[in-house]
Amino acid sequence: MRYSGIGGQAVIEGIMMKNKDDYATAVRRPDGEIEVMKDTYVSLTEKVKLFSLPFVRGIFSFADSMILGMRTLTWSAGFFEDDEESEPGKLELWLDKVFGEKVETALMSLVMVFSVVMAIGIFMVLPLLLANIFRRFILSDTVMAILEGVLRIGIFIAYIKVISRMEDIRRTFMYHGAEHKCINCIEHGLALNVENVRASSKEHKRCGTSFLLIVMVISILFFMVIRVHTVWLGILSRILLIPVIAGVSYEFLRLAGRSDNKLVDALSRPGMWMQGLTTKEPDDSMILVAIRAVEAVFDWKSYLTENFPGWEEKQG
């Protein structure tokens, strides 16, 4: 495997791929055609030097993925909105009056804030409260930290299982698989075509799902050491330590994505298993969309020539 530097995410009926400051979103429109939108996004870690420091860059890289994710998700959703005209409601009129042309940006910001608050509540605070029920039976703080971590992972798995029953989410997970397969295809020295992509793995070490699992595991280690004895201090500590835990987790994920070390591979394996929940095998039409997104921002032929000399002769 050779690190390519490209990454991406699934959107509604499509894929976003990013290479350095360039990103492209390819979407299969309702009429069957593939629409590609290319643009640039300068990371927060590039804009502010402090944000690029190790163990700091993780939290801002996560913020980048949230911002860019909402931007591309909104664009892809525009192809599938109801075309029927209707009178704007009071909320829409108020938002237009207050924010004017920036209403879409304001809504995206509100959605991101709401999503982060809900995620903290469900995956950080709720496991603590559930674990605290057993405090009267468990005297060991170490066992309590492990129990809380197990509950956190269990809630995450249950959440993914529930939402994956929705048809739109299931198809998004298939596009997620297509994204990984394209990156794996290139990074293993194969020409980017449907046949090679189809044969490639749908799991990848740099995936956000792996990042979330790493966060959960590292949080167990943190809370084995950092001990508080009231629920409110426990909640406060979990909220305040999120940037620290995310920073440490990002550094491990970054190392894993660039390394073929056997120990790192072994430590990455649970995250790869977890991706079985969020990636599904795509069909060929989805693979074609992913290929279009890659080709819009990445010269894969030059990459293969540089990193896998003689790749053309090996295609057979």
Coordinates of N, CA and C in Angstrom, one line a residue, residues 7-160:
G7 N -8.9 11.4 0.1 CA -9.9 10.9 1.0 C -11.3 11.4 0.6
G8 N -12.3 11.0 1.2 CA -13.6 11.4 0.8 C -14.7 11.0 1.8
Q9 N -15.9 11.1 1.3 CA -17.1 10.6 2.1 C -18.3 10.5 1.1
A10 N -19.2 9.7 1.6 CA -20.4 9.5 0.8 C -21.4 10.6 1.1
V11 N -22.1 11.0 0.0 CA -23.2 12.0 0.1 C -24.5 11.3 -0.4
I12 N -25.5 12.1 -0.6 CA -26.8 11.5 -1.1 C -26.6 11.1 -2.6
E13 N -26.7 9.8 -2.9 CA -26.5 9.3 -4.2 C -25.2 9.7 -4.9
G14 N -24.1 9.8 -4.0 CA -22.8 10.2 -4.6 C -21.7 10.1 -3.7
I15 N -20.6 10.7 -4.2 CA -19.3 10.6 -3.5 C -18.6 12.0 -3.5
M16 N -18.0 12.4 -2.4 CA -17.1 13.5 -2.4 C -15.7 13.0 -2.3
M17 N -14.7 13.4 -3.1 CA -13.3 13.1 -3.0 C -12.5 14.4 -2.8
K18 N -11.5 14.3 -1.9 CA -10.7 15.5 -1.7 C -9.2 15.1 -1.8
N19 N -8.5 16.0 -2.5 CA -7.1 15.9 -2.7 C -6.4 17.2 -2.4
K20 N -5.7 17.4 -1.3 CA -5.2 18.7 -0.9 C -6.3 19.7 -0.7
D21 N -6.2 20.8 -1.5 CA -7.3 21.8 -1.3 C -8.4 21.6 -2.3
D22 N -8.3 20.7 -3.2 CA -9.3 20.5 -4.3 C -10.3 19.4 -3.8
Y23 N -11.5 19.6 -4.1 CA -12.5 18.5 -3.8 C -13.5 18.5 -4.9
A24 N -14.1 17.3 -5.2 CA -15.1 17.1 -6.2 C -16.2 16.2 -5.7
T25 N -17.4 16.6 -6.0 CA -18.6 15.8 -5.6 C -19.3 15.3 -6.8
A26 N -19.4 14.0 -6.9 CA -20.1 13.4 -8.1 C -21.4 12.8 -7.6
V27 N -22.5 13.1 -8.3 CA -23.8 12.6 -7.9 C -24.5 12.0 -9.1
R28 N -25.2 10.9 -8.8 CA -26.0 10.3 -9.9 C -27.4 10.9 -9.8
R29 N -27.7 11.8 -10.7 CA -29.0 12.5 -10.7 C -30.2 11.6 -11.0
P30 N -31.4 12.0 -10.6 CA -32.6 11.2 -10.8 C -32.7 10.7 -12.3
D31 N -32.2 11.5 -13.3 CA -32.3 11.1 -14.7 C -31.2 10.1 -15.1
G32 N -30.4 9.7 -14.1 CA -29.4 8.7 -14.4 C -28.0 9.2 -14.8
E33 N -27.9 10.5 -15.1 CA -26.7 11.1 -15.5 C -25.8 11.4 -14.2
I34 N -24.5 11.5 -14.4 CA -23.6 11.9 -13.3 C -23.2 13.3 -13.4
E35 N -23.5 14.1 -12.3 CA -23.2 15.5 -12.2 C -21.9 15.6 -11.3
V36 N -20.9 16.4 -11.8 CA -19.7 16.6 -11.0 C -19.5 18.1 -10.7
M37 N -19.3 18.4 -9.4 CA -19.0 19.7 -9.0 C -17.7 19.7 -8.4
K38 N -16.8 20.6 -8.9 CA -15.4 20.7 -8.3 C -15.2 22.1 -7.7
D39 N -14.5 22.1 -6.6 CA -14.3 23.4 -5.9 C -13.0 23.2 -5.0
T40 N -12.7 24.3 -4.3 CA -11.6 24.2 -3.4 C -12.0 24.5 -1.9
Y41 N -11.3 23.9 -1.0 CA -11.6 24.2 0.4 C -10.2 24.2 1.1
V42 N -9.9 25.3 1.7 CA -8.6 25.5 2.5 C -8.9 25.1 3.9
S43 N -8.2 24.1 4.4 CA -8.3 23.6 5.7 C -8.0 24.6 6.8
L44 N -8.7 24.5 7.9 CA -8.4 25.4 9.1 C -6.9 25.2 9.5
T45 N -6.4 23.9 9.4 CA -5.0 23.7 9.8 C -4.0 24.4 8.9
E46 N -4.4 24.8 7.7 CA -3.6 25.5 6.8 C -3.7 27.0 7.0
K47 N -4.9 27.5 7.4 CA -5.1 28.9 7.6 C -4.4 29.4 8.9
V48 N -4.4 28.5 9.9 CA -3.8 28.9 11.2 C -2.7 27.9 11.6
K49 N -1.5 28.4 11.7 CA -0.3 27.5 11.9 C -0.5 26.7 13.2
L50 N -1.0 27.4 14.2 CA -1.2 26.7 15.5 C -2.1 25.4 15.4
F51 N -3.1 25.5 14.5 CA -4.0 24.4 14.3 C -3.4 23.2 13.7
S52 N -2.2 23.3 13.1 CA -1.6 22.2 12.4 C -0.6 21.4 13.3
L53 N -0.5 21.8 14.6 CA 0.4 21.2 15.5 C -0.1 19.8 15.8
P54 N 0.8 18.8 16.0 CA 0.3 17.4 16.5 C -0.5 17.5 17.7
F55 N -1.6 16.7 17.8 CA -2.5 16.6 18.9 C -3.4 17.8 19.0
V56 N -3.2 18.8 18.1 CA -4.1 20.0 18.0 C -4.9 19.8 16.7
R57 N -4.2 19.4 15.7 CA -4.8 19.4 14.3 C -6.0 18.4 14.2
G58 N -6.0 17.4 15.1 CA -7.1 16.5 15.0 C -8.5 17.1 15.2
I59 N -8.7 18.0 16.2 CA -10.0 18.6 16.4 C -10.4 19.5 15.2
F60 N -9.4 20.2 14.6 CA -9.7 21.1 13.5 C -9.9 20.3 12.2
S61 N -9.2 19.2 12.1 CA -9.5 18.3 10.9 C -10.9 17.8 11.0
F62 N -11.3 17.5 12.2 CA -12.7 17.0 12.4 C -13.7 18.1 12.0
A63 N -13.4 19.3 12.4 CA -14.2 20.5 12.1 C -14.3 20.7 10.6
D64 N -13.1 20.5 9.9 CA -13.1 20.6 8.4 C -14.0 19.6 7.8
S65 N -14.0 18.4 8.3 CA -14.8 17.3 7.7 C -16.3 17.6 7.9
M66 N -16.6 18.2 9.0 CA -18.0 18.6 9.3 C -18.5 19.7 8.3
I67 N -17.6 20.7 8.2 CA -18.0 21.8 7.3 C -18.1 21.4 5.9
L68 N -17.1 20.7 5.4 CA -17.1 20.3 4.0 C -18.2 19.2 3.8
G69 N -18.4 18.4 4.8 CA -19.4 17.4 4.6 C -20.8 18.0 4.5
M70 N -21.1 19.0 5.3 CA -22.4 19.6 5.2 C -22.6 20.4 3.9
R71 N -21.5 21.0 3.4 CA -21.5 21.7 2.1 C -21.8 20.8 1.0
T72 N -21.1 19.6 0.9 CA -21.4 18.7 -0.2 C -22.7 17.9 -0.1
L73 N -23.1 17.7 1.2 CA -24.3 17.0 1.4 C -25.5 17.8 1.0
T74 N -25.4 19.1 1.3 CA -26.5 20.1 0.9 C -26.5 20.1 -0.7
W75 N -25.4 20.2 -1.3 CA -25.4 20.2 -2.8 C -26.0 19.0 -3.4
S76 N -25.6 17.8 -2.9 CA -26.2 16.6 -3.4 C -27.7 16.5 -3.2
A77 N -28.1 16.9 -2.0 CA -29.5 16.9 -1.7 C -30.4 17.7 -2.6
G78 N -29.8 18.8 -3.2 CA -30.5 19.6 -4.1 C -31.1 18.9 -5.3
F79 N -30.5 17.8 -5.7 CA -31.0 17.1 -6.9 C -32.2 16.3 -6.6
F80 N -32.6 16.1 -5.3 CA -33.6 15.2 -4.9 C -34.7 15.9 -4.1
E81 N -34.7 17.2 -4.1 CA -35.8 18.0 -3.4 C -37.1 17.9 -4.2
D82 N -38.1 18.0 -3.5 CA -39.5 18.0 -4.1 C -39.6 19.2 -4.9
D83 N -40.0 19.0 -6.2 CA -40.1 20.2 -7.1 C -41.4 20.9 -7.0
E84 N -42.4 20.4 -6.2 CA -43.6 21.1 -6.1 C -43.5 22.4 -5.3
E85 N -44.0 23.4 -5.9 CA -43.9 24.8 -5.3 C -44.9 24.9 -4.1
S86 N -44.5 25.5 -3.1 CA -45.4 25.7 -1.9 C -45.1 27.0 -1.3
E87 N -46.0 27.6 -0.6 CA -45.8 28.8 0.1 C -44.8 28.7 1.2
P88 N -43.9 29.6 1.4 CA -42.9 29.5 2.5 C -43.6 29.7 3.8
G89 N -43.2 28.9 4.8 CA -43.8 29.0 6.1 C -43.2 30.2 6.9
K90 N -43.7 30.4 8.1 CA -43.3 31.5 8.9 C -41.9 31.4 9.3
L91 N -41.4 30.2 9.6 CA -40.0 30.0 9.9 C -39.1 30.4 8.7
E92 N -39.4 29.9 7.5 CA -38.6 30.3 6.3 C -38.6 31.8 6.1
L93 N -39.8 32.4 6.3 CA -39.8 33.9 6.1 C -39.0 34.6 7.1
W94 N -39.0 34.1 8.4 CA -38.2 34.8 9.4 C -36.7 34.6 9.2
L95 N -36.3 33.4 8.7 CA -34.9 33.1 8.4 C -34.4 34.0 7.3
D96 N -35.3 34.1 6.2 CA -34.9 35.0 5.1 C -34.7 36.4 5.5
K97 N -35.6 36.9 6.4 CA -35.6 38.3 6.9 C -34.3 38.5 7.7
V98 N -34.0 37.6 8.6 CA -32.9 37.8 9.5 C -31.5 37.6 8.8
F99 N -31.4 36.5 8.0 CA -30.1 36.1 7.5 C -29.9 36.5 6.0
G100 N -31.0 36.8 5.3 CA -30.9 37.2 3.9 C -30.3 36.1 3.0
E101 N -29.3 36.4 2.2 CA -28.7 35.5 1.3 C -27.9 34.4 2.1
K102 N -27.5 34.7 3.3 CA -26.7 33.8 4.1 C -27.5 32.8 4.9
V103 N -28.8 32.7 4.5 CA -29.7 31.8 5.3 C -29.2 30.3 5.2
E104 N -28.7 29.9 4.0 CA -28.3 28.5 3.9 C -27.0 28.2 4.8
T105 N -26.1 29.2 4.8 CA -24.9 29.0 5.7 C -25.3 29.0 7.2
A106 N -26.3 29.8 7.5 CA -26.8 29.9 8.9 C -27.4 28.5 9.3
L107 N -28.2 28.0 8.4 CA -28.9 26.7 8.7 C -27.9 25.6 8.8
M108 N -26.9 25.6 7.9 CA -25.8 24.6 8.0 C -25.1 24.7 9.3
S109 N -24.8 25.9 9.8 CA -24.1 26.0 11.1 C -25.0 25.5 12.2
L110 N -26.3 25.8 12.2 CA -27.2 25.4 13.2 C -27.3 23.8 13.2
V111 N -27.4 23.2 12.1 CA -27.4 21.8 12.0 C -26.2 21.2 12.5
M112 N -25.0 21.7 12.2 CA -23.7 21.2 12.7 C -23.6 21.3 14.2
V113 N -24.0 22.4 14.8 CA -24.0 22.6 16.2 C -25.0 21.6 16.9
F114 N -26.2 21.5 16.3 CA -27.1 20.5 16.9 C -26.6 19.1 16.8
S115 N -26.0 18.8 15.7 CA -25.4 17.4 15.5 C -24.3 17.1 16.5
V116 N -23.5 18.1 16.8 CA -22.4 17.9 17.7 C -22.9 17.8 19.1
V117 N -23.9 18.6 19.5 CA -24.5 18.5 20.8 C -25.2 17.2 21.0
M118 N -25.9 16.7 20.0 CA -26.6 15.4 20.2 C -25.6 14.3 20.3
A119 N -24.5 14.4 19.5 CA -23.5 13.3 19.5 C -22.9 13.2 20.9
I120 N -22.6 14.4 21.5 CA -22.0 14.4 22.8 C -22.9 13.9 23.8
G121 N -24.2 14.2 23.7 CA -25.2 13.7 24.6 C -25.4 12.2 24.6
I122 N -25.5 11.7 23.3 CA -25.8 10.3 23.1 C -24.5 9.4 23.4
F123 N -23.4 9.8 22.9 CA -22.2 8.9 22.9 C -21.2 9.2 24.0
M124 N -21.3 10.4 24.7 CA -20.4 10.7 25.8 C -21.1 10.7 27.2
V125 N -22.3 11.5 27.2 CA -23.0 11.7 28.5 C -23.9 10.5 28.8
L126 N -24.6 10.0 27.9 CA -25.6 8.9 28.1 C -24.8 7.6 28.7
P127 N -23.7 7.2 28.1 CA -23.0 6.0 28.7 C -22.6 6.2 30.1
L128 N -22.2 7.4 30.5 CA -21.8 7.7 31.8 C -23.0 7.6 32.8
L129 N -24.1 8.1 32.4 CA -25.3 8.0 33.2 C -25.8 6.6 33.4
L130 N -25.7 5.8 32.3 CA -26.1 4.4 32.4 C -25.1 3.6 33.3
A131 N -23.9 3.9 33.1 CA -22.9 3.2 33.9 C -23.0 3.5 35.4
N132 N -23.4 4.8 35.6 CA -23.5 5.2 37.0 C -24.6 4.5 37.8
I133 N -25.6 3.9 37.1 CA -26.6 3.1 37.7 C -26.0 1.9 38.5
F134 N -24.8 1.4 38.0 CA -24.2 0.3 38.6 C -23.1 0.7 39.7
R135 N -23.0 2.0 40.0 CA -22.0 2.4 40.9 C -22.2 1.8 42.3
R136 N -23.4 1.5 42.7 CA -23.6 0.9 44.0 C -23.1 -0.5 44.1
F137 N -23.0 -1.1 42.9 CA -22.6 -2.5 42.9 C -21.1 -2.7 42.6
I138 N -20.5 -1.7 41.9 CA -19.1 -1.7 41.4 C -18.3 -0.7 42.2
L139 N -17.3 -1.1 42.9 CA -16.5 -0.2 43.7 C -15.3 0.3 42.9
S140 N -14.8 -0.5 42.0 CA -13.6 -0.3 41.2 C -13.8 0.8 40.1
D141 N -13.1 1.9 40.2 CA -13.2 3.0 39.2 C -12.7 2.5 37.8
T142 N -11.7 1.5 37.8 CA -11.3 1.0 36.5 C -12.4 0.2 35.9
V143 N -13.1 -0.7 36.6 CA -14.2 -1.4 36.1 C -15.3 -0.5 35.6
M144 N -15.5 0.6 36.3 CA -16.6 1.5 35.9 C -16.2 2.2 34.6
A145 N -14.9 2.5 34.4 CA -14.4 3.1 33.2 C -14.6 2.2 32.0
I146 N -14.3 0.9 32.2 CA -14.4 -0.1 31.2 C -15.9 -0.3 30.8
L147 N -16.8 -0.4 31.9 CA -18.2 -0.5 31.7 C -18.8 0.6 30.8
E148 N -18.4 1.8 31.2 CA -18.8 3.0 30.4 C -18.4 2.9 29.0
G149 N -17.1 2.5 28.8 CA -16.6 2.4 27.4 C -17.4 1.3 26.6
V150 N -17.7 0.2 27.2 CA -18.4 -0.9 26.6 C -19.8 -0.4 26.2
L151 N -20.5 0.3 27.1 CA -21.8 0.9 26.9 C -21.7 1.9 25.7
R152 N -20.7 2.7 25.7 CA -20.5 3.7 24.6 C -20.4 3.0 23.2
I153 N -19.6 1.9 23.2 CA -19.5 1.2 21.9 C -20.8 0.5 21.6
G154 N -21.5 -0.1 22.6 CA -22.7 -0.7 22.3 C -23.8 0.2 21.8
I155 N -23.9 1.4 22.3 CA -24.8 2.4 21.9 C -24.5 2.8 20.4
F156 N -23.2 3.0 20.1 CA -22.8 3.3 18.8 C -23.3 2.2 17.8
I157 N -23.0 1.0 18.1 CA -23.3 -0.1 17.2 C -24.8 -0.2 17.0
A158 N -25.6 -0.1 18.1 CA -27.1 -0.1 18.0 C -27.6 1.0 17.2
Y159 N -27.0 2.2 17.3 CA -27.4 3.4 16.5 C -27.2 3.1 15.0
I160 N -26.0 2.6 14.7 CA -25.7 2.3 13.3 C -26.6 1.2 12.7

